[in-house]
Amino acid sequence: MVTGAAGFIGGRIVAQLREMGIETVAVDAMIAEAHGADASTPSDVIRADVTDVDSIAEHLDGVDVVCHQAAMVGMGVTLSDAPLYARHNDLGTAALLAAMHRVGCRRLVLASSMVVYGSGRLRTEDGQPVESPPARDPDRTRLGDFEYHTADGRSISWELTDEDAPLRPTSLYAASKVAQEHYARAWSVATGGSVVALRYHNVYGPGMPRDTPYAGVASIFRSRLASGRAPLVFEDGGQMRDFVHVDDVAAANLAAIDSHTAGFSALNVCSGRPITIGEVAEILARQIDGPAPVITGELRPGDIRHIVADPARARDVLGFTAQVSPEDGLAEFATAPLRAAAR
């Protein structure tokens, strides 16, 4: 079973599974925030809400493994979004696990996210680990220095974030993804079931949603360029991220579905090729000969300066290595079809 099967990532996973001849039950609640209020359910997808234990249990008959992609995504717009995240992500996962326990399905692949790490691994210039980044100095940011600094003025830089890094959510979405992992881990301990939690980094690719406050930054840049406007890049554009193509994300899910891990495992799903937000905007603009990105110099409250993943564990556990480089994938994405906005 694939939940969230009509979504950006779920749809790609379903397509790849069916191409391989794997019998797949595709379910999606078709929530308005993701698909629009008037969206019709695809003919090969069952409309079902993962928060409905009875309904999901009925569709789990004969299912060996669940690939759980259904979620409310994005950083949220205001705190009033909190109940949406709690319902679709936290309650949805808890109800799905209850349904799996009812029917005896003992294998789960869970869509998690890099956001569980907050700012990830940080270290001072003299090599000291930093447990939590300090607030950025307004005097420094006004002068264009957006990096973190210690109280005594030492600069703080990023390093690769592995799966053992502390979980420090800083948004509603992040809090809900941490909760999903905790529910899944507890279920694994209680039932002896297997869980592979895939912590996606910045996913992009054809079919990505556009023109929505819940979309990723690559989609937002694309939408501005498509309307002839320059991409707006916050801070100085030097924020470091890992952008991973949706085809690679689907491949990671197929590898997890085919794996035979025991207990709970969390794995980064990333390209392994860090890139700055400014470079992402430049690649997209250059590919379509659009207006050059505008560096705003603005700092948004709660934004993370850098978060870059260590890809080693997914390679070792699943044999997964991303195949699409950010440069090639983003160049393709610049003109790829996007999903219509949810309205």
Coordinates of C-alpha atoms in Angstrom, one line a residue:
M1 CA 0.0 0.0 0.0
V2 CA 1.1 3.5 -0.8
T3 CA -0.7 6.3 1.1
G4 CA -0.7 9.8 -0.3
A5 CA -0.6 8.0 -3.7
A6 CA -2.0 11.0 -5.7
G7 CA 0.6 13.3 -4.4
F8 CA 3.9 14.5 -5.9
I9 CA 6.1 11.8 -4.4
G10 CA 3.5 9.1 -3.7
G11 CA 2.4 9.2 -7.4
R12 CA 6.0 8.6 -8.6
I13 CA 6.4 5.7 -6.2
V14 CA 3.2 4.1 -7.3
A15 CA 4.2 4.4 -11.0
Q16 CA 7.6 2.8 -10.4
L17 CA 6.1 0.0 -8.3
R18 CA 3.5 -0.8 -11.0
E19 CA 6.1 -0.7 -13.7
M20 CA 8.0 -3.4 -11.8
G21 CA 4.8 -5.5 -11.7
I22 CA 4.3 -5.1 -8.0
E23 CA 0.7 -5.2 -6.9
T24 CA 0.0 -1.9 -5.3
V25 CA -3.0 -0.5 -3.4
A26 CA -2.9 3.3 -3.8
V27 CA -4.9 5.4 -1.3
D28 CA -5.2 9.2 -0.9
A29 CA -7.5 11.4 1.2
M30 CA -7.3 14.1 -1.5
I31 CA -7.0 16.9 1.1
A32 CA -7.8 20.4 -0.1
E33 CA -4.4 21.8 1.0
A34 CA -2.6 19.5 -1.4
H35 CA -5.1 18.9 -4.2
G36 CA -7.6 21.7 -4.1
A37 CA -11.2 21.7 -2.9
D38 CA -12.6 20.4 -6.2
A39 CA -9.9 17.9 -7.2
S40 CA -11.2 14.5 -8.5
T41 CA -9.6 11.3 -7.3
P42 CA -7.5 9.6 -10.0
S43 CA -9.1 6.4 -11.4
D44 CA -6.3 4.2 -10.1
V45 CA -6.4 5.6 -6.6
I46 CA -8.8 4.7 -3.7
R47 CA -10.1 7.8 -1.9
A48 CA -9.5 6.9 1.8
D49 CA -8.4 8.9 4.8
V50 CA -5.6 7.4 6.9
T51 CA -7.2 8.7 10.0
D52 CA -10.0 6.2 9.5
V53 CA -8.7 3.0 11.1
D54 CA -11.6 0.9 9.8
S55 CA -11.3 2.0 6.2
I56 CA -7.6 1.7 6.0
A57 CA -7.7 -1.8 7.7
E58 CA -10.1 -2.9 5.1
H59 CA -7.8 -1.9 2.3
L60 CA -4.8 -3.5 4.0
D61 CA -6.1 -7.0 3.4
G62 CA -3.2 -8.9 1.8
V63 CA -0.7 -6.0 2.0
D64 CA 2.9 -6.9 3.0
V65 CA 4.4 -3.4 3.4
V66 CA 3.0 0.1 3.7
C67 CA 4.8 3.1 2.1
H68 CA 3.4 6.0 4.1
Q69 CA 3.6 9.2 2.1
A70 CA 0.4 10.9 3.2
A71 CA 1.1 14.1 5.0
M72 CA 0.4 17.8 5.3
V73 CA 3.7 19.3 4.0
G74 CA 5.5 22.6 4.1
M75 CA 6.5 24.9 7.0
G76 CA 3.0 26.2 7.7
V77 CA 1.7 29.7 7.2
T78 CA 0.6 30.6 10.7
L79 CA 0.2 28.8 14.0
S80 CA -3.4 28.3 13.1
D81 CA -2.2 25.5 10.8
A82 CA -1.2 23.4 13.9
P83 CA -4.4 21.3 13.9
L84 CA -3.9 20.5 10.2
Y85 CA -0.5 19.1 10.9
A86 CA -1.6 17.2 14.0
R87 CA -4.5 15.7 12.2
H88 CA -3.0 14.7 8.9
N89 CA 0.5 13.8 10.1
D90 CA 0.3 12.7 13.8
L91 CA -3.2 11.2 14.0
G92 CA -2.9 9.9 10.5
T93 CA 0.2 7.9 11.3
A94 CA -1.1 6.7 14.6
A95 CA -4.3 5.5 13.0
L96 CA -2.4 3.8 10.1
L97 CA -0.3 1.9 12.7
A98 CA -3.4 0.8 14.5
A99 CA -4.8 -0.5 11.3
M100 CA -1.6 -2.3 10.5
H101 CA -1.6 -3.9 13.9
R102 CA -5.2 -5.0 13.5
V103 CA -4.5 -6.9 10.2
G104 CA -1.0 -8.1 11.1
C105 CA 1.0 -6.0 8.6
R106 CA 4.5 -5.5 10.1
R107 CA 6.5 -3.5 7.7
L108 CA 6.4 0.3 7.2
V109 CA 8.4 2.7 5.1
L110 CA 7.7 6.2 6.5
A111 CA 8.2 9.5 4.7
S112 CA 10.1 11.7 7.2
S113 CA 12.1 14.9 6.6
M114 CA 15.3 16.7 7.1
V115 CA 13.4 19.3 9.2
V116 CA 13.5 17.0 12.2
Y117 CA 17.1 18.1 12.7
G118 CA 16.4 21.8 12.9
S119 CA 19.8 23.4 12.1
G120 CA 21.6 20.0 12.0
R121 CA 25.3 19.6 12.9
L122 CA 27.3 22.7 13.6
R123 CA 30.8 23.4 14.7
T124 CA 32.9 26.5 15.6
E125 CA 35.9 27.6 13.6
D126 CA 38.2 25.9 16.1
G127 CA 36.3 22.5 15.9
Q128 CA 34.0 22.7 18.9
P129 CA 30.5 21.1 18.3
V130 CA 27.6 23.5 18.8
E131 CA 24.5 21.9 20.4
S132 CA 22.1 24.6 19.4
P133 CA 22.6 27.7 17.2
P134 CA 22.4 31.1 19.0
A135 CA 20.1 33.8 17.7
R136 CA 21.7 35.7 14.9
D137 CA 23.1 39.2 15.8
P138 CA 20.9 41.9 14.2
D139 CA 24.0 44.2 13.9
R140 CA 25.8 41.5 11.9
T141 CA 22.8 40.7 9.6
R142 CA 22.3 44.4 8.8
L143 CA 25.8 44.3 7.5
G144 CA 25.2 41.2 5.4
D145 CA 26.7 38.6 7.8
F146 CA 24.0 35.9 8.2
E147 CA 26.2 33.2 9.7
Y148 CA 25.9 32.0 13.3
H149 CA 28.5 33.2 15.8
T150 CA 29.3 32.3 19.4
A151 CA 28.9 34.8 22.2
D152 CA 32.6 35.5 22.0
G153 CA 32.5 36.1 18.3
R154 CA 33.7 32.8 16.8
S155 CA 32.0 31.9 13.6
I156 CA 29.9 28.7 13.4
S157 CA 29.9 26.6 10.2
W158 CA 27.9 23.6 9.0
E159 CA 29.0 20.0 8.7
L160 CA 27.3 16.9 7.3
T161 CA 24.3 15.9 9.4
D162 CA 24.1 12.2 10.1
E163 CA 21.1 10.3 11.4
D164 CA 22.3 10.3 15.0
A165 CA 22.1 14.1 15.2
P166 CA 19.6 15.4 17.8
L167 CA 16.0 16.0 16.7
R168 CA 15.3 19.7 17.2
P169 CA 12.1 20.7 15.3
T170 CA 11.6 24.4 14.7
S171 CA 8.3 24.5 12.7
L172 CA 4.9 22.9 13.0
Y173 CA 5.7 20.6 10.1
A174 CA 9.0 19.5 11.7
A175 CA 7.2 18.8 15.0
S176 CA 4.7 16.6 13.2
K177 CA 7.4 14.7 11.4
V178 CA 9.2 14.0 14.7
A179 CA 5.9 12.8 16.2
Q180 CA 5.4 10.5 13.2
E181 CA 8.8 8.9 13.8
H182 CA 8.2 8.5 17.5
Y183 CA 4.8 6.8 16.9
A184 CA 6.5 4.5 14.3
R185 CA 9.4 3.6 16.7
A186 CA 7.0 2.8 19.5
W187 CA 4.9 0.7 17.2
S188 CA 8.0 -1.2 16.1
V189 CA 9.1 -1.9 19.7
A190 CA 5.5 -3.0 20.7
T191 CA 4.9 -5.2 17.7
G192 CA 8.4 -6.3 16.5
G193 CA 7.6 -4.6 13.2
S194 CA 10.1 -3.1 10.8
V195 CA 10.2 0.7 10.1
V196 CA 12.5 2.5 7.7
A197 CA 12.0 6.3 8.1
L198 CA 13.3 8.1 5.1
R199 CA 14.4 11.7 6.0
Y200 CA 13.9 13.5 2.7
H201 CA 15.9 16.6 2.0
N202 CA 14.7 19.3 -0.5
V203 CA 12.7 17.3 -3.0
Y204 CA 12.0 18.8 -6.4
G205 CA 11.1 17.6 -9.9
P206 CA 8.4 17.4 -12.6
G207 CA 4.9 17.4 -11.2
M208 CA 5.8 19.5 -8.1
P209 CA 3.0 21.7 -6.7
R210 CA 3.2 25.3 -7.7
D211 CA 1.9 28.7 -6.4
T212 CA 1.2 27.5 -2.9
P213 CA 2.6 28.7 0.4
Y214 CA 3.2 25.1 1.3
A215 CA 5.4 24.4 -1.7
G216 CA 9.2 24.1 -1.7
V217 CA 11.5 26.9 -2.6
A218 CA 12.5 25.5 -6.0
S219 CA 8.8 25.5 -7.0
I220 CA 8.3 29.1 -5.7
F221 CA 11.3 30.2 -7.7
R222 CA 9.9 28.4 -10.8
S223 CA 6.5 30.1 -10.4
R224 CA 8.0 33.6 -10.2
L225 CA 10.2 33.0 -13.3
A226 CA 7.2 31.6 -15.2
S227 CA 5.4 34.9 -14.7
G228 CA 8.4 36.9 -15.7
R229 CA 9.4 37.9 -12.2
A230 CA 12.8 37.5 -10.6
P231 CA 13.2 34.8 -7.9
L232 CA 13.5 36.4 -4.4
V233 CA 16.4 35.0 -2.4
F234 CA 16.4 35.7 1.3
E235 CA 19.5 36.5 3.3
D236 CA 22.6 36.6 1.0
G237 CA 21.7 33.4 -0.9
G238 CA 24.5 31.4 0.8
Q239 CA 22.2 29.1 2.7
M240 CA 23.4 25.6 2.1
R241 CA 21.0 22.8 1.3
D242 CA 20.7 19.4 -0.4
F243 CA 18.3 19.2 -3.3
V244 CA 17.2 15.6 -4.3
H245 CA 15.3 14.7 -7.4
V246 CA 11.9 13.1 -7.0
D247 CA 13.0 10.1 -9.1
D248 CA 15.8 9.5 -6.6
V249 CA 13.4 9.8 -3.7
A250 CA 11.1 7.2 -5.4
A251 CA 14.1 4.9 -5.9
A252 CA 15.0 5.2 -2.2
N253 CA 11.5 4.1 -1.3
L254 CA 11.7 1.1 -3.6
A255 CA 15.0 0.2 -2.0
A256 CA 13.4 0.5 1.5
I257 CA 10.4 -1.6 0.4
D258 CA 12.8 -4.3 -0.8
S259 CA 15.0 -4.2 2.3
H260 CA 14.9 -6.6 5.2
T261 CA 15.9 -4.3 8.1
A262 CA 14.7 -5.0 11.6
G263 CA 13.4 -2.6 14.2
F264 CA 13.5 1.2 13.5
S265 CA 15.9 2.8 11.1
A266 CA 16.2 6.4 10.1
L267 CA 18.0 7.3 6.9
N268 CA 18.8 10.5 5.0
V269 CA 17.6 10.7 1.4
C270 CA 19.7 13.3 -0.3
S271 CA 21.8 13.9 -3.4
G272 CA 25.0 14.1 -1.4
R273 CA 25.9 17.3 -3.4
P274 CA 25.4 20.5 -1.3
I275 CA 24.2 23.6 -3.1
T276 CA 23.3 27.1 -2.0
I277 CA 19.8 28.6 -2.3
G278 CA 21.3 31.3 -4.5
E279 CA 22.8 28.8 -6.9
V280 CA 19.4 27.1 -7.2
A281 CA 17.8 30.4 -8.2
E282 CA 20.6 31.1 -10.6
I283 CA 20.4 27.7 -12.4
L284 CA 16.6 28.1 -12.9
A285 CA 16.8 31.6 -14.1
R286 CA 19.7 30.9 -16.5
Q287 CA 18.1 27.9 -18.0
I288 CA 15.1 29.9 -19.2
D289 CA 17.0 33.1 -19.8
G290 CA 14.8 34.7 -17.1
P291 CA 15.4 37.7 -14.8
A292 CA 18.4 37.3 -12.5
P293 CA 17.6 36.4 -8.9
V294 CA 17.2 39.3 -6.4
I295 CA 19.1 38.9 -3.1
T296 CA 16.8 40.5 -0.6
G297 CA 19.1 40.6 2.4
E298 CA 16.0 39.8 4.6
L299 CA 16.1 37.4 7.4
R300 CA 12.9 35.5 8.1
P301 CA 12.3 34.5 11.7
G302 CA 12.8 30.8 12.3
D303 CA 14.8 30.2 9.1
I304 CA 17.6 27.7 9.3
R305 CA 20.9 28.9 7.9
H306 CA 22.4 25.6 6.7
I307 CA 21.3 22.0 6.8
V308 CA 23.2 19.4 4.7
A309 CA 22.8 15.7 4.9
D310 CA 25.3 12.8 5.2
P311 CA 24.3 10.2 2.6
A312 CA 26.5 7.4 3.9
R313 CA 24.0 5.4 6.0
A314 CA 21.4 5.1 3.2
R315 CA 24.1 3.9 0.9
D316 CA 25.3 1.3 3.5
V317 CA 21.9 0.1 4.6
L318 CA 19.9 0.3 1.4
G319 CA 22.5 0.5 -1.3
F320 CA 20.9 3.8 -2.3
T321 CA 22.9 6.5 -4.1
A322 CA 21.2 9.4 -5.8
Q323 CA 21.7 9.4 -9.6
V324 CA 20.6 12.9 -10.5
S325 CA 22.9 15.8 -9.8
P326 CA 21.3 19.1 -8.6
E327 CA 22.8 20.9 -11.6
D328 CA 21.3 18.5 -14.1
G329 CA 18.0 18.0 -12.3
L330 CA 17.4 21.7 -11.6
A331 CA 18.2 22.5 -15.3
E332 CA 15.5 20.0 -16.3
F333 CA 13.1 21.3 -13.6
A334 CA 13.3 24.8 -15.0
T335 CA 10.9 23.9 -17.9
A336 CA 9.3 20.8 -16.4
P337 CA 5.5 20.7 -16.0
L338 CA 4.3 21.5 -12.5
R339 CA 1.1 20.5 -10.7
A340 CA -1.7 23.1 -10.7
A341 CA -2.0 25.1 -7.4
A342 CA -4.5 23.9 -4.8
R343 CA -7.4 26.3 -4.5

